[in-house]
mmCIF file of C-alpha atoms in Angstrom:
data_model
loop_
_atom_site.group_PDB
_atom_site.id
_atom_site.type_symbol
_atom_site.label_atom_id
_atom_site.label_comp_id
_atom_site.label_asym_id
_atom_site.label_seq_id
_atom_site.Cartn_x
_atom_site.Cartn_y
_atom_site.Cartn_z
ATOM 1 C CA UNK Y 1 -2.728 -38.679 -38.010
ATOM 2 C CA UNK Y 2 0.852 -37.483 -37.728
ATOM 3 C CA UNK Y 3 0.754 -34.252 -35.733
ATOM 4 C CA UNK Y 4 4.507 -33.968 -35.773
ATOM 5 C CA UNK Y 5 4.575 -34.108 -39.574
ATOM 6 C CA UNK Y 6 1.747 -31.572 -39.943
ATOM 7 C CA UNK Y 7 2.697 -29.020 -37.328
ATOM 8 C CA UNK Y 8 6.242 -29.489 -36.037
ATOM 9 C CA UNK Y 9 7.989 -27.358 -38.635
ATOM 10 C CA UNK Y 10 5.313 -24.663 -38.422
ATOM 11 C CA UNK Y 11 5.300 -24.436 -34.607
ATOM 12 C CA UNK Y 12 9.079 -24.213 -34.520
ATOM 13 C CA UNK Y 13 8.894 -20.983 -36.523
ATOM 14 C CA UNK Y 14 6.930 -19.367 -33.676
ATOM 15 C CA UNK Y 15 9.161 -17.405 -31.251
ATOM 16 C CA UNK Y 16 6.790 -18.073 -28.335
ATOM 17 C CA UNK Y 17 6.230 -21.443 -26.754
ATOM 18 C CA UNK Y 18 3.580 -23.583 -28.475
ATOM 19 C CA UNK Y 19 1.892 -26.794 -27.343
ATOM 20 C CA UNK Y 20 -0.724 -29.064 -28.865
ATOM 21 C CA UNK Y 21 -2.666 -30.857 -26.117
ATOM 22 C CA UNK Y 22 -5.395 -33.510 -26.388
ATOM 23 C CA UNK Y 23 -8.590 -33.682 -24.342
ATOM 24 C CA UNK Y 24 -6.899 -35.944 -21.793
ATOM 25 C CA UNK Y 25 -4.378 -33.244 -20.950
ATOM 26 C CA UNK Y 26 -1.489 -34.977 -22.726
ATOM 27 C CA UNK Y 27 1.027 -33.013 -24.797
ATOM 28 C CA UNK Y 28 0.964 -34.226 -28.392
ATOM 29 C CA UNK Y 29 3.574 -31.749 -29.596
ATOM 30 C CA UNK Y 30 5.789 -29.060 -28.056
ATOM 31 C CA UNK Y 31 7.920 -26.703 -30.101
ATOM 32 C CA UNK Y 32 11.580 -25.972 -29.350
ATOM 33 C CA UNK Y 33 10.740 -22.631 -27.705
ATOM 34 C CA UNK Y 34 8.539 -24.449 -25.183
ATOM 35 C CA UNK Y 35 11.179 -27.005 -24.263
ATOM 36 C CA UNK Y 36 13.750 -24.242 -23.823
ATOM 37 C CA UNK Y 37 11.317 -22.198 -21.744
ATOM 38 C CA UNK Y 38 10.737 -25.095 -19.353
ATOM 39 C CA UNK Y 39 14.339 -26.338 -19.382
ATOM 40 C CA UNK Y 40 13.942 -29.579 -21.350
ATOM 41 C CA UNK Y 41 15.659 -30.928 -24.451
ATOM 42 C CA UNK Y 42 13.687 -30.873 -27.734
ATOM 43 C CA UNK Y 43 11.126 -33.674 -27.918
ATOM 44 C CA UNK Y 44 11.190 -34.394 -24.177
ATOM 45 C CA UNK Y 45 7.687 -33.022 -23.573
ATOM 46 C CA UNK Y 46 5.888 -34.982 -26.279
ATOM 47 C CA UNK Y 47 3.570 -37.519 -24.634
ATOM 48 C CA UNK Y 48 3.803 -36.145 -21.073
ATOM 49 C CA UNK Y 49 0.856 -34.832 -19.095
ATOM 50 C CA UNK Y 50 0.500 -31.074 -19.236
ATOM 51 C CA UNK Y 51 0.134 -31.007 -15.444
ATOM 52 C CA UNK Y 52 3.849 -31.863 -15.218
ATOM 53 C CA UNK Y 53 4.513 -28.249 -16.246
ATOM 54 C CA UNK Y 54 2.302 -26.782 -13.508
ATOM 55 C CA UNK Y 55 3.328 -26.104 -9.860
ATOM 56 C CA UNK Y 56 1.675 -28.445 -7.370
ATOM 57 C CA UNK Y 57 -0.387 -25.702 -5.715
ATOM 58 C CA UNK Y 58 -1.906 -24.710 -9.069
ATOM 59 C CA UNK Y 59 -2.691 -28.133 -10.518
ATOM 60 C CA UNK Y 60 -6.300 -28.362 -9.328
ATOM 61 C CA UNK Y 61 -7.151 -24.972 -10.771
ATOM 62 C CA UNK Y 62 -5.305 -25.864 -13.971
ATOM 63 C CA UNK Y 63 -7.258 -29.110 -14.410
ATOM 64 C CA UNK Y 64 -10.457 -27.096 -14.030
ATOM 65 C CA UNK Y 65 -9.398 -24.703 -16.806
ATOM 66 C CA UNK Y 66 -8.493 -27.584 -19.132
ATOM 67 C CA UNK Y 67 -11.847 -29.298 -18.575
ATOM 68 C CA UNK Y 68 -13.673 -25.999 -19.028
ATOM 69 C CA UNK Y 69 -11.896 -25.364 -22.322
ATOM 70 C CA UNK Y 70 -12.731 -28.757 -23.814
ATOM 71 C CA UNK Y 71 -16.359 -28.432 -22.699
ATOM 72 C CA UNK Y 72 -16.646 -25.108 -24.528
ATOM 73 C CA UNK Y 73 -13.689 -24.739 -26.902
ATOM 74 C CA UNK Y 74 -13.115 -21.140 -27.914
ATOM 75 C CA UNK Y 75 -10.139 -18.909 -28.545
ATOM 76 C CA UNK Y 76 -8.762 -16.844 -25.712
ATOM 77 C CA UNK Y 77 -6.385 -14.211 -27.120
ATOM 78 C CA UNK Y 78 -3.180 -12.975 -25.473
ATOM 79 C CA UNK Y 79 -3.933 -10.171 -23.063
ATOM 80 C CA UNK Y 80 -7.364 -11.671 -22.446
ATOM 81 C CA UNK Y 81 -6.007 -15.119 -21.828
ATOM 82 C CA UNK Y 82 -4.971 -16.954 -18.712
ATOM 83 C CA UNK Y 83 -2.037 -15.982 -16.544
ATOM 84 C CA UNK Y 84 -0.560 -18.779 -14.523
ATOM 85 C CA UNK Y 85 2.759 -20.089 -13.260
ATOM 86 C CA UNK Y 86 4.743 -22.705 -15.135
ATOM 87 C CA UNK Y 87 7.112 -25.194 -13.531
ATOM 88 C CA UNK Y 88 10.586 -25.603 -14.997
ATOM 89 C CA UNK Y 89 12.504 -28.872 -14.921
ATOM 90 C CA UNK Y 90 14.755 -27.470 -12.170
ATOM 91 C CA UNK Y 91 11.727 -26.910 -9.931
ATOM 92 C CA UNK Y 92 11.508 -23.122 -10.230
ATOM 93 C CA UNK Y 93 8.228 -21.485 -11.195
ATOM 94 C CA UNK Y 94 7.739 -18.504 -13.476
ATOM 95 C CA UNK Y 95 4.779 -16.409 -14.689
ATOM 96 C CA UNK Y 96 3.325 -17.383 -18.045
ATOM 97 C CA UNK Y 97 0.661 -15.766 -20.196
ATOM 98 C CA UNK Y 98 -1.163 -18.158 -22.460
ATOM 99 C CA UNK Y 99 -3.444 -17.964 -25.487
ATOM 100 C CA UNK Y 100 -5.557 -21.050 -26.128
ATOM 101 C CA UNK Y 101 -7.251 -21.915 -29.420
ATOM 102 C CA UNK Y 102 -9.221 -25.025 -30.418
ATOM 103 C CA UNK Y 103 -7.904 -27.215 -33.231
ATOM 104 C CA UNK Y 104 -10.208 -29.734 -34.921
ATOM 105 C CA UNK Y 105 -8.519 -32.693 -36.619
ATOM 106 C CA UNK Y 106 -9.940 -36.076 -37.589
ATOM 107 C CA UNK Y 107 -13.093 -35.350 -35.556
ATOM 108 C CA UNK Y 108 -10.992 -34.712 -32.452
ATOM 109 C CA UNK Y 109 -10.597 -31.429 -30.627
ATOM 110 C CA UNK Y 110 -7.157 -30.351 -29.500
ATOM 111 C CA UNK Y 111 -5.972 -27.268 -27.681
ATOM 112 C CA UNK Y 112 -3.205 -25.180 -29.196
ATOM 113 C CA UNK Y 113 -1.557 -23.142 -26.457
ATOM 114 C CA UNK Y 114 0.772 -20.262 -27.276
ATOM 115 C CA UNK Y 115 2.802 -19.304 -24.206
ATOM 116 C CA UNK Y 116 4.930 -16.341 -23.278
ATOM 117 C CA UNK Y 117 7.351 -16.113 -20.362
ATOM 118 C CA UNK Y 118 6.220 -13.055 -18.411
ATOM 119 C CA UNK Y 119 9.121 -12.950 -15.956
ATOM 120 C CA UNK Y 120 10.585 -9.727 -17.364
ATOM 121 C CA UNK Y 121 7.175 -8.101 -17.631
ATOM 122 C CA UNK Y 122 6.271 -9.075 -14.084
ATOM 123 C CA UNK Y 123 9.569 -7.698 -12.785
ATOM 124 C CA UNK Y 124 8.911 -4.493 -14.705
ATOM 125 C CA UNK Y 125 5.369 -4.221 -13.328
ATOM 126 C CA UNK Y 126 6.608 -4.920 -9.812
ATOM 127 C CA UNK Y 127 9.312 -2.271 -10.146
ATOM 128 C CA UNK Y 128 6.728 0.206 -11.401
ATOM 129 C CA UNK Y 129 4.372 -0.624 -8.530
ATOM 130 C CA UNK Y 130 7.191 -0.186 -6.042
ATOM 131 C CA UNK Y 131 8.129 3.131 -7.632
ATOM 132 C CA UNK Y 132 4.524 4.332 -7.496
ATOM 133 C CA UNK Y 133 4.235 3.235 -3.869
ATOM 134 C CA UNK Y 134 7.516 4.945 -3.012
ATOM 135 C CA UNK Y 135 6.387 8.179 -4.647
ATOM 136 C CA UNK Y 136 3.010 7.934 -2.938
ATOM 137 C CA UNK Y 137 4.652 7.438 0.446
ATOM 138 C CA UNK Y 138 6.963 10.359 -0.263
ATOM 139 C CA UNK Y 139 3.994 12.564 -1.135
ATOM 140 C CA UNK Y 140 2.332 11.815 2.206
ATOM 141 C CA UNK Y 141 5.398 11.642 4.458
ATOM 142 C CA UNK Y 142 7.443 14.298 6.227
ATOM 143 C CA UNK Y 143 10.977 13.783 4.950
ATOM 144 C CA UNK Y 144 12.593 14.987 8.171
ATOM 145 C CA UNK Y 145 10.638 13.048 10.790
ATOM 146 C CA UNK Y 146 9.138 10.155 8.831
ATOM 147 C CA UNK Y 147 5.699 11.102 10.171
ATOM 148 C CA UNK Y 148 2.656 11.748 8.028
ATOM 149 C CA UNK Y 149 2.728 15.244 6.525
ATOM 150 C CA UNK Y 150 0.093 17.973 6.337
ATOM 151 C CA UNK Y 151 -1.445 16.549 3.174
ATOM 152 C CA UNK Y 152 -1.820 13.107 4.748
ATOM 153 C CA UNK Y 153 -3.264 14.679 7.889
ATOM 154 C CA UNK Y 154 -5.927 16.603 5.971
ATOM 155 C CA UNK Y 155 -6.853 13.584 3.838
ATOM 156 C CA UNK Y 156 -7.192 11.362 6.907
ATOM 157 C CA UNK Y 157 -9.060 14.057 8.785
ATOM 158 C CA UNK Y 158 -11.600 14.263 5.963
ATOM 159 C CA UNK Y 159 -12.176 10.521 6.310
ATOM 160 C CA UNK Y 160 -12.611 10.857 10.078
ATOM 161 C CA UNK Y 161 -15.102 13.697 9.589
ATOM 162 C CA UNK Y 162 -17.059 11.667 7.028
ATOM 163 C CA UNK Y 163 -17.142 8.601 9.293
ATOM 164 C CA UNK Y 164 -18.325 10.745 12.173
ATOM 165 C CA UNK Y 165 -21.224 12.155 10.159
ATOM 166 C CA UNK Y 166 -22.167 8.903 8.427
ATOM 167 C CA UNK Y 167 -21.545 6.313 11.144
ATOM 168 C CA UNK Y 168 -21.297 8.473 14.294
ATOM 169 C CA UNK Y 169 -17.721 7.301 14.860
ATOM 170 C CA UNK Y 170 -16.269 9.861 17.294
ATOM 171 C CA UNK Y 171 -12.832 11.415 16.983
ATOM 172 C CA UNK Y 172 -10.757 14.258 18.378
ATOM 173 C CA UNK Y 173 -8.056 16.402 16.815
ATOM 174 C CA UNK Y 174 -5.068 17.770 18.725
ATOM 175 C CA UNK Y 175 -2.765 20.559 17.546
ATOM 176 C CA UNK Y 176 0.709 20.595 19.112
ATOM 177 C CA UNK Y 177 3.408 23.249 19.090
ATOM 178 C CA UNK Y 178 6.841 23.299 20.696
ATOM 179 C CA UNK Y 179 7.363 26.136 23.135
ATOM 180 C CA UNK Y 180 10.532 28.242 22.731
ATOM 181 C CA UNK Y 181 11.663 26.321 19.660
ATOM 182 C CA UNK Y 182 12.639 29.565 17.924
ATOM 183 C CA UNK Y 183 15.244 30.077 20.637
ATOM 184 C CA UNK Y 184 16.853 26.761 19.697
ATOM 185 C CA UNK Y 185 16.974 27.612 16.001
ATOM 186 C CA UNK Y 186 18.273 31.126 16.588
ATOM 187 C CA UNK Y 187 20.968 30.098 19.062
ATOM 188 C CA UNK Y 188 22.174 26.792 17.635
ATOM 189 C CA UNK Y 189 21.069 26.766 13.997
ATOM 190 C CA UNK Y 190 18.483 24.883 11.958
ATOM 191 C CA UNK Y 191 20.510 21.686 11.810
ATOM 192 C CA UNK Y 192 20.276 21.298 15.570
ATOM 193 C CA UNK Y 193 16.613 22.257 15.478
ATOM 194 C CA UNK Y 194 15.883 19.644 12.828
ATOM 195 C CA UNK Y 195 17.671 16.960 14.840
ATOM 196 C CA UNK Y 196 15.627 17.900 17.890
ATOM 197 C CA UNK Y 197 12.339 17.726 15.956
ATOM 198 C CA UNK Y 198 13.227 14.333 14.538
ATOM 199 C CA UNK Y 199 14.207 12.909 17.925
ATOM 200 C CA UNK Y 200 11.073 14.222 19.639
ATOM 201 C CA UNK Y 201 8.835 12.898 16.859
ATOM 202 C CA UNK Y 202 10.385 9.444 17.189
ATOM 203 C CA UNK Y 203 9.970 9.534 20.967
ATOM 204 C CA UNK Y 204 6.307 10.581 20.898
ATOM 205 C CA UNK Y 205 5.483 8.015 18.215
ATOM 206 C CA UNK Y 206 5.953 5.342 20.878
ATOM 207 C CA UNK Y 207 2.924 6.727 22.743
ATOM 208 C CA UNK Y 208 0.556 6.947 19.761
ATOM 209 C CA UNK Y 209 -2.201 4.342 19.474
ATOM 210 C CA UNK Y 210 -2.254 2.206 16.345
ATOM 211 C CA UNK Y 211 -5.599 3.608 15.153
ATOM 212 C CA UNK Y 212 -4.446 7.231 15.419
ATOM 213 C CA UNK Y 213 -2.475 9.430 13.019
ATOM 214 C CA UNK Y 214 0.456 11.534 14.202
ATOM 215 C CA UNK Y 215 1.606 14.121 11.665
ATOM 216 C CA UNK Y 216 4.030 16.984 11.331
ATOM 217 C CA UNK Y 217 2.274 20.013 9.881
ATOM 218 C CA UNK Y 218 5.472 21.976 9.342
ATOM 219 C CA UNK Y 219 8.073 23.782 11.416
ATOM 220 C CA UNK Y 220 7.571 22.851 15.064
ATOM 221 C CA UNK Y 221 3.851 22.132 14.676
ATOM 222 C CA UNK Y 222 2.319 18.654 14.894
ATOM 223 C CA UNK Y 223 -1.197 17.252 14.831
ATOM 224 C CA UNK Y 224 -2.791 14.081 16.132
ATOM 225 C CA UNK Y 225 -6.073 12.504 15.052
ATOM 226 C CA UNK Y 226 -7.562 10.412 17.851
ATOM 227 C CA UNK Y 227 -9.918 8.022 16.087
ATOM 228 C CA UNK Y 228 -12.795 6.219 17.829
ATOM 229 C CA UNK Y 229 -12.358 8.519 20.817
ATOM 230 C CA UNK Y 230 -15.128 9.848 23.056
ATOM 231 C CA UNK Y 231 -14.863 13.315 24.672
ATOM 232 C CA UNK Y 232 -13.976 11.844 28.064
ATOM 233 C CA UNK Y 233 -11.159 9.719 26.619
ATOM 234 C CA UNK Y 234 -9.258 12.446 24.793
ATOM 235 C CA UNK Y 235 -7.884 14.318 27.866
ATOM 236 C CA UNK Y 236 -6.430 11.115 29.332
ATOM 237 C CA UNK Y 237 -4.732 10.166 26.050
ATOM 238 C CA UNK Y 238 -3.371 13.661 25.488
ATOM 239 C CA UNK Y 239 -2.171 13.943 29.087
ATOM 240 C CA UNK Y 240 -0.128 10.761 28.656
ATOM 241 C CA UNK Y 241 1.457 12.079 25.458
ATOM 242 C CA UNK Y 242 2.034 15.523 26.959
ATOM 243 C CA UNK Y 243 3.684 14.031 30.046
ATOM 244 C CA UNK Y 244 6.009 11.979 27.839
ATOM 245 C CA UNK Y 245 6.872 15.065 25.809
ATOM 246 C CA UNK Y 246 7.605 17.237 28.844
ATOM 247 C CA UNK Y 247 9.795 14.540 30.411
ATOM 248 C CA UNK Y 248 11.748 14.280 27.165
ATOM 249 C CA UNK Y 249 12.091 18.054 26.881
ATOM 250 C CA UNK Y 250 13.332 18.353 30.451
ATOM 251 C CA UNK Y 251 16.093 15.869 29.660
ATOM 252 C CA UNK Y 252 17.171 17.806 26.595
ATOM 253 C CA UNK Y 253 19.747 20.573 26.626
ATOM 254 C CA UNK Y 254 17.207 23.208 25.562
ATOM 255 C CA UNK Y 255 14.430 25.154 27.355
ATOM 256 C CA UNK Y 256 11.592 23.707 25.292
ATOM 257 C CA UNK Y 257 8.172 22.323 26.198
ATOM 258 C CA UNK Y 258 4.917 21.465 24.427
ATOM 259 C CA UNK Y 259 1.548 23.184 24.182
ATOM 260 C CA UNK Y 260 -1.504 21.254 22.991
ATOM 261 C CA UNK Y 261 -4.929 22.396 21.864
ATOM 262 C CA UNK Y 262 -7.711 20.002 20.952
ATOM 263 C CA UNK Y 263 -11.274 19.786 19.741
ATOM 264 C CA UNK Y 264 -13.790 16.942 19.721
ATOM 265 C CA UNK Y 265 -16.057 16.166 16.792
ATOM 266 C CA UNK Y 266 -19.123 16.628 19.003
ATOM 267 C CA UNK Y 267 -18.264 20.340 19.205
ATOM 268 C CA UNK Y 268 -18.403 20.908 15.440
ATOM 269 C CA UNK Y 269 -21.146 18.588 14.136
ATOM 270 C CA UNK Y 270 -21.244 20.366 10.764
ATOM 271 C CA UNK Y 271 -17.535 21.114 10.595
ATOM 272 C CA UNK Y 272 -15.163 20.261 7.772
ATOM 273 C CA UNK Y 273 -11.567 19.104 8.070
ATOM 274 C CA UNK Y 274 -10.103 22.609 7.971
ATOM 275 C CA UNK Y 275 -12.646 23.795 10.552
ATOM 276 C CA UNK Y 276 -11.341 21.210 12.998
ATOM 277 C CA UNK Y 277 -7.745 22.160 12.273
ATOM 278 C CA UNK Y 278 -8.598 25.828 12.858
ATOM 279 C CA UNK Y 279 -10.404 25.062 16.128
ATOM 280 C CA UNK Y 280 -7.568 22.914 17.490
ATOM 281 C CA UNK Y 281 -5.064 25.592 16.462
ATOM 282 C CA UNK Y 282 -7.016 28.220 18.396
ATOM 283 C CA UNK Y 283 -7.073 25.999 21.473
ATOM 284 C CA UNK Y 284 -3.321 25.516 21.147
ATOM 285 C CA UNK Y 285 -2.872 29.289 20.933
ATOM 286 C CA UNK Y 286 -4.884 29.586 24.160
ATOM 287 C CA UNK Y 287 -2.460 27.158 25.816
ATOM 288 C CA UNK Y 288 0.404 29.379 24.652
ATOM 289 C CA UNK Y 289 -1.145 32.587 25.956
ATOM 290 C CA UNK Y 290 -2.025 30.954 29.272
ATOM 291 C CA UNK Y 291 1.628 30.243 30.021
ATOM 292 C CA UNK Y 292 2.624 27.398 27.661
ATOM 293 C CA UNK Y 293 3.367 23.764 28.578
ATOM 294 C CA UNK Y 294 -0.310 22.887 28.968
ATOM 295 C CA UNK Y 295 -3.350 21.354 27.269
ATOM 296 C CA UNK Y 296 -6.414 23.416 26.358
ATOM 297 C CA UNK Y 297 -9.710 22.388 24.805
ATOM 298 C CA UNK Y 298 -11.438 24.428 22.134
ATOM 299 C CA UNK Y 299 -14.573 26.346 23.043
ATOM 300 C CA UNK Y 300 -16.616 28.605 20.737
ATOM 301 C CA UNK Y 301 -15.879 31.724 22.779
ATOM 302 C CA UNK Y 302 -12.330 31.641 21.412
ATOM 303 C CA UNK Y 303 -13.706 32.866 18.092
ATOM 304 C CA UNK Y 304 -14.802 36.100 19.775
ATOM 305 C CA UNK Y 305 -11.204 36.945 20.674
ATOM 306 C CA UNK Y 306 -10.043 37.090 17.061
ATOM 307 C CA UNK Y 307 -8.927 40.585 16.187
#
């Protein structure tokens, strides 16, 4: 049987790489597109083991696929075929998509592999994934401070509420507002105010635990989800953050401070995300009316004071 005579001219008309491999994993014939794809001269791959074209870390898995194919030969079309990495002569690897079909000749079964270099496609997919991730991050990030934004806060808060109800994982929510920030904006302009917000956000981020979410709601308002936090833990955590904020404010050139209101999940067992945000906001308002620069906890009686 002269495979070269029967198939060489035909395979060389195929724009994709094409290989004919025997059941021992030896290349009987490789078209010109294949040799160019892998960096060899025409004819150089005939008679070599197919494993020579596979990166070392993938050879065991590759041998398994070859054995599996010859045990049950059937066509695997492009798009439903195998994606793997090929190894060029210069030692670089590249993504390849392969279609395998059985070929029966002289009572022997061969594998015909049609291969396509997927480097451009992979780069395109990676660029698209990066673009999607960038847009996703932008959608959930405050552009000014780099913190999570209101949307991210509400989404995360919904998860915390669900975990609390389903798994009894406790959490607390704090609502923060800068005192006298309007004075800064009115006297120095929004550019100065924005710079101040950004600097304070960066400073306070150093005091936020890794499991918690610190977000800017808008303007001079921030929120903090304290995950896995019992009622007795929240005041200590918030006091540390508040102390850091006040020290920073006192070193600034402006008469600002920070008021914090907070609520624990145990206080609103049937509450939804927006209920918690409302409760923490009311507690923050109480801190404002009580003289600012303090921390207040939500209690149901606050609802009675709504006009």
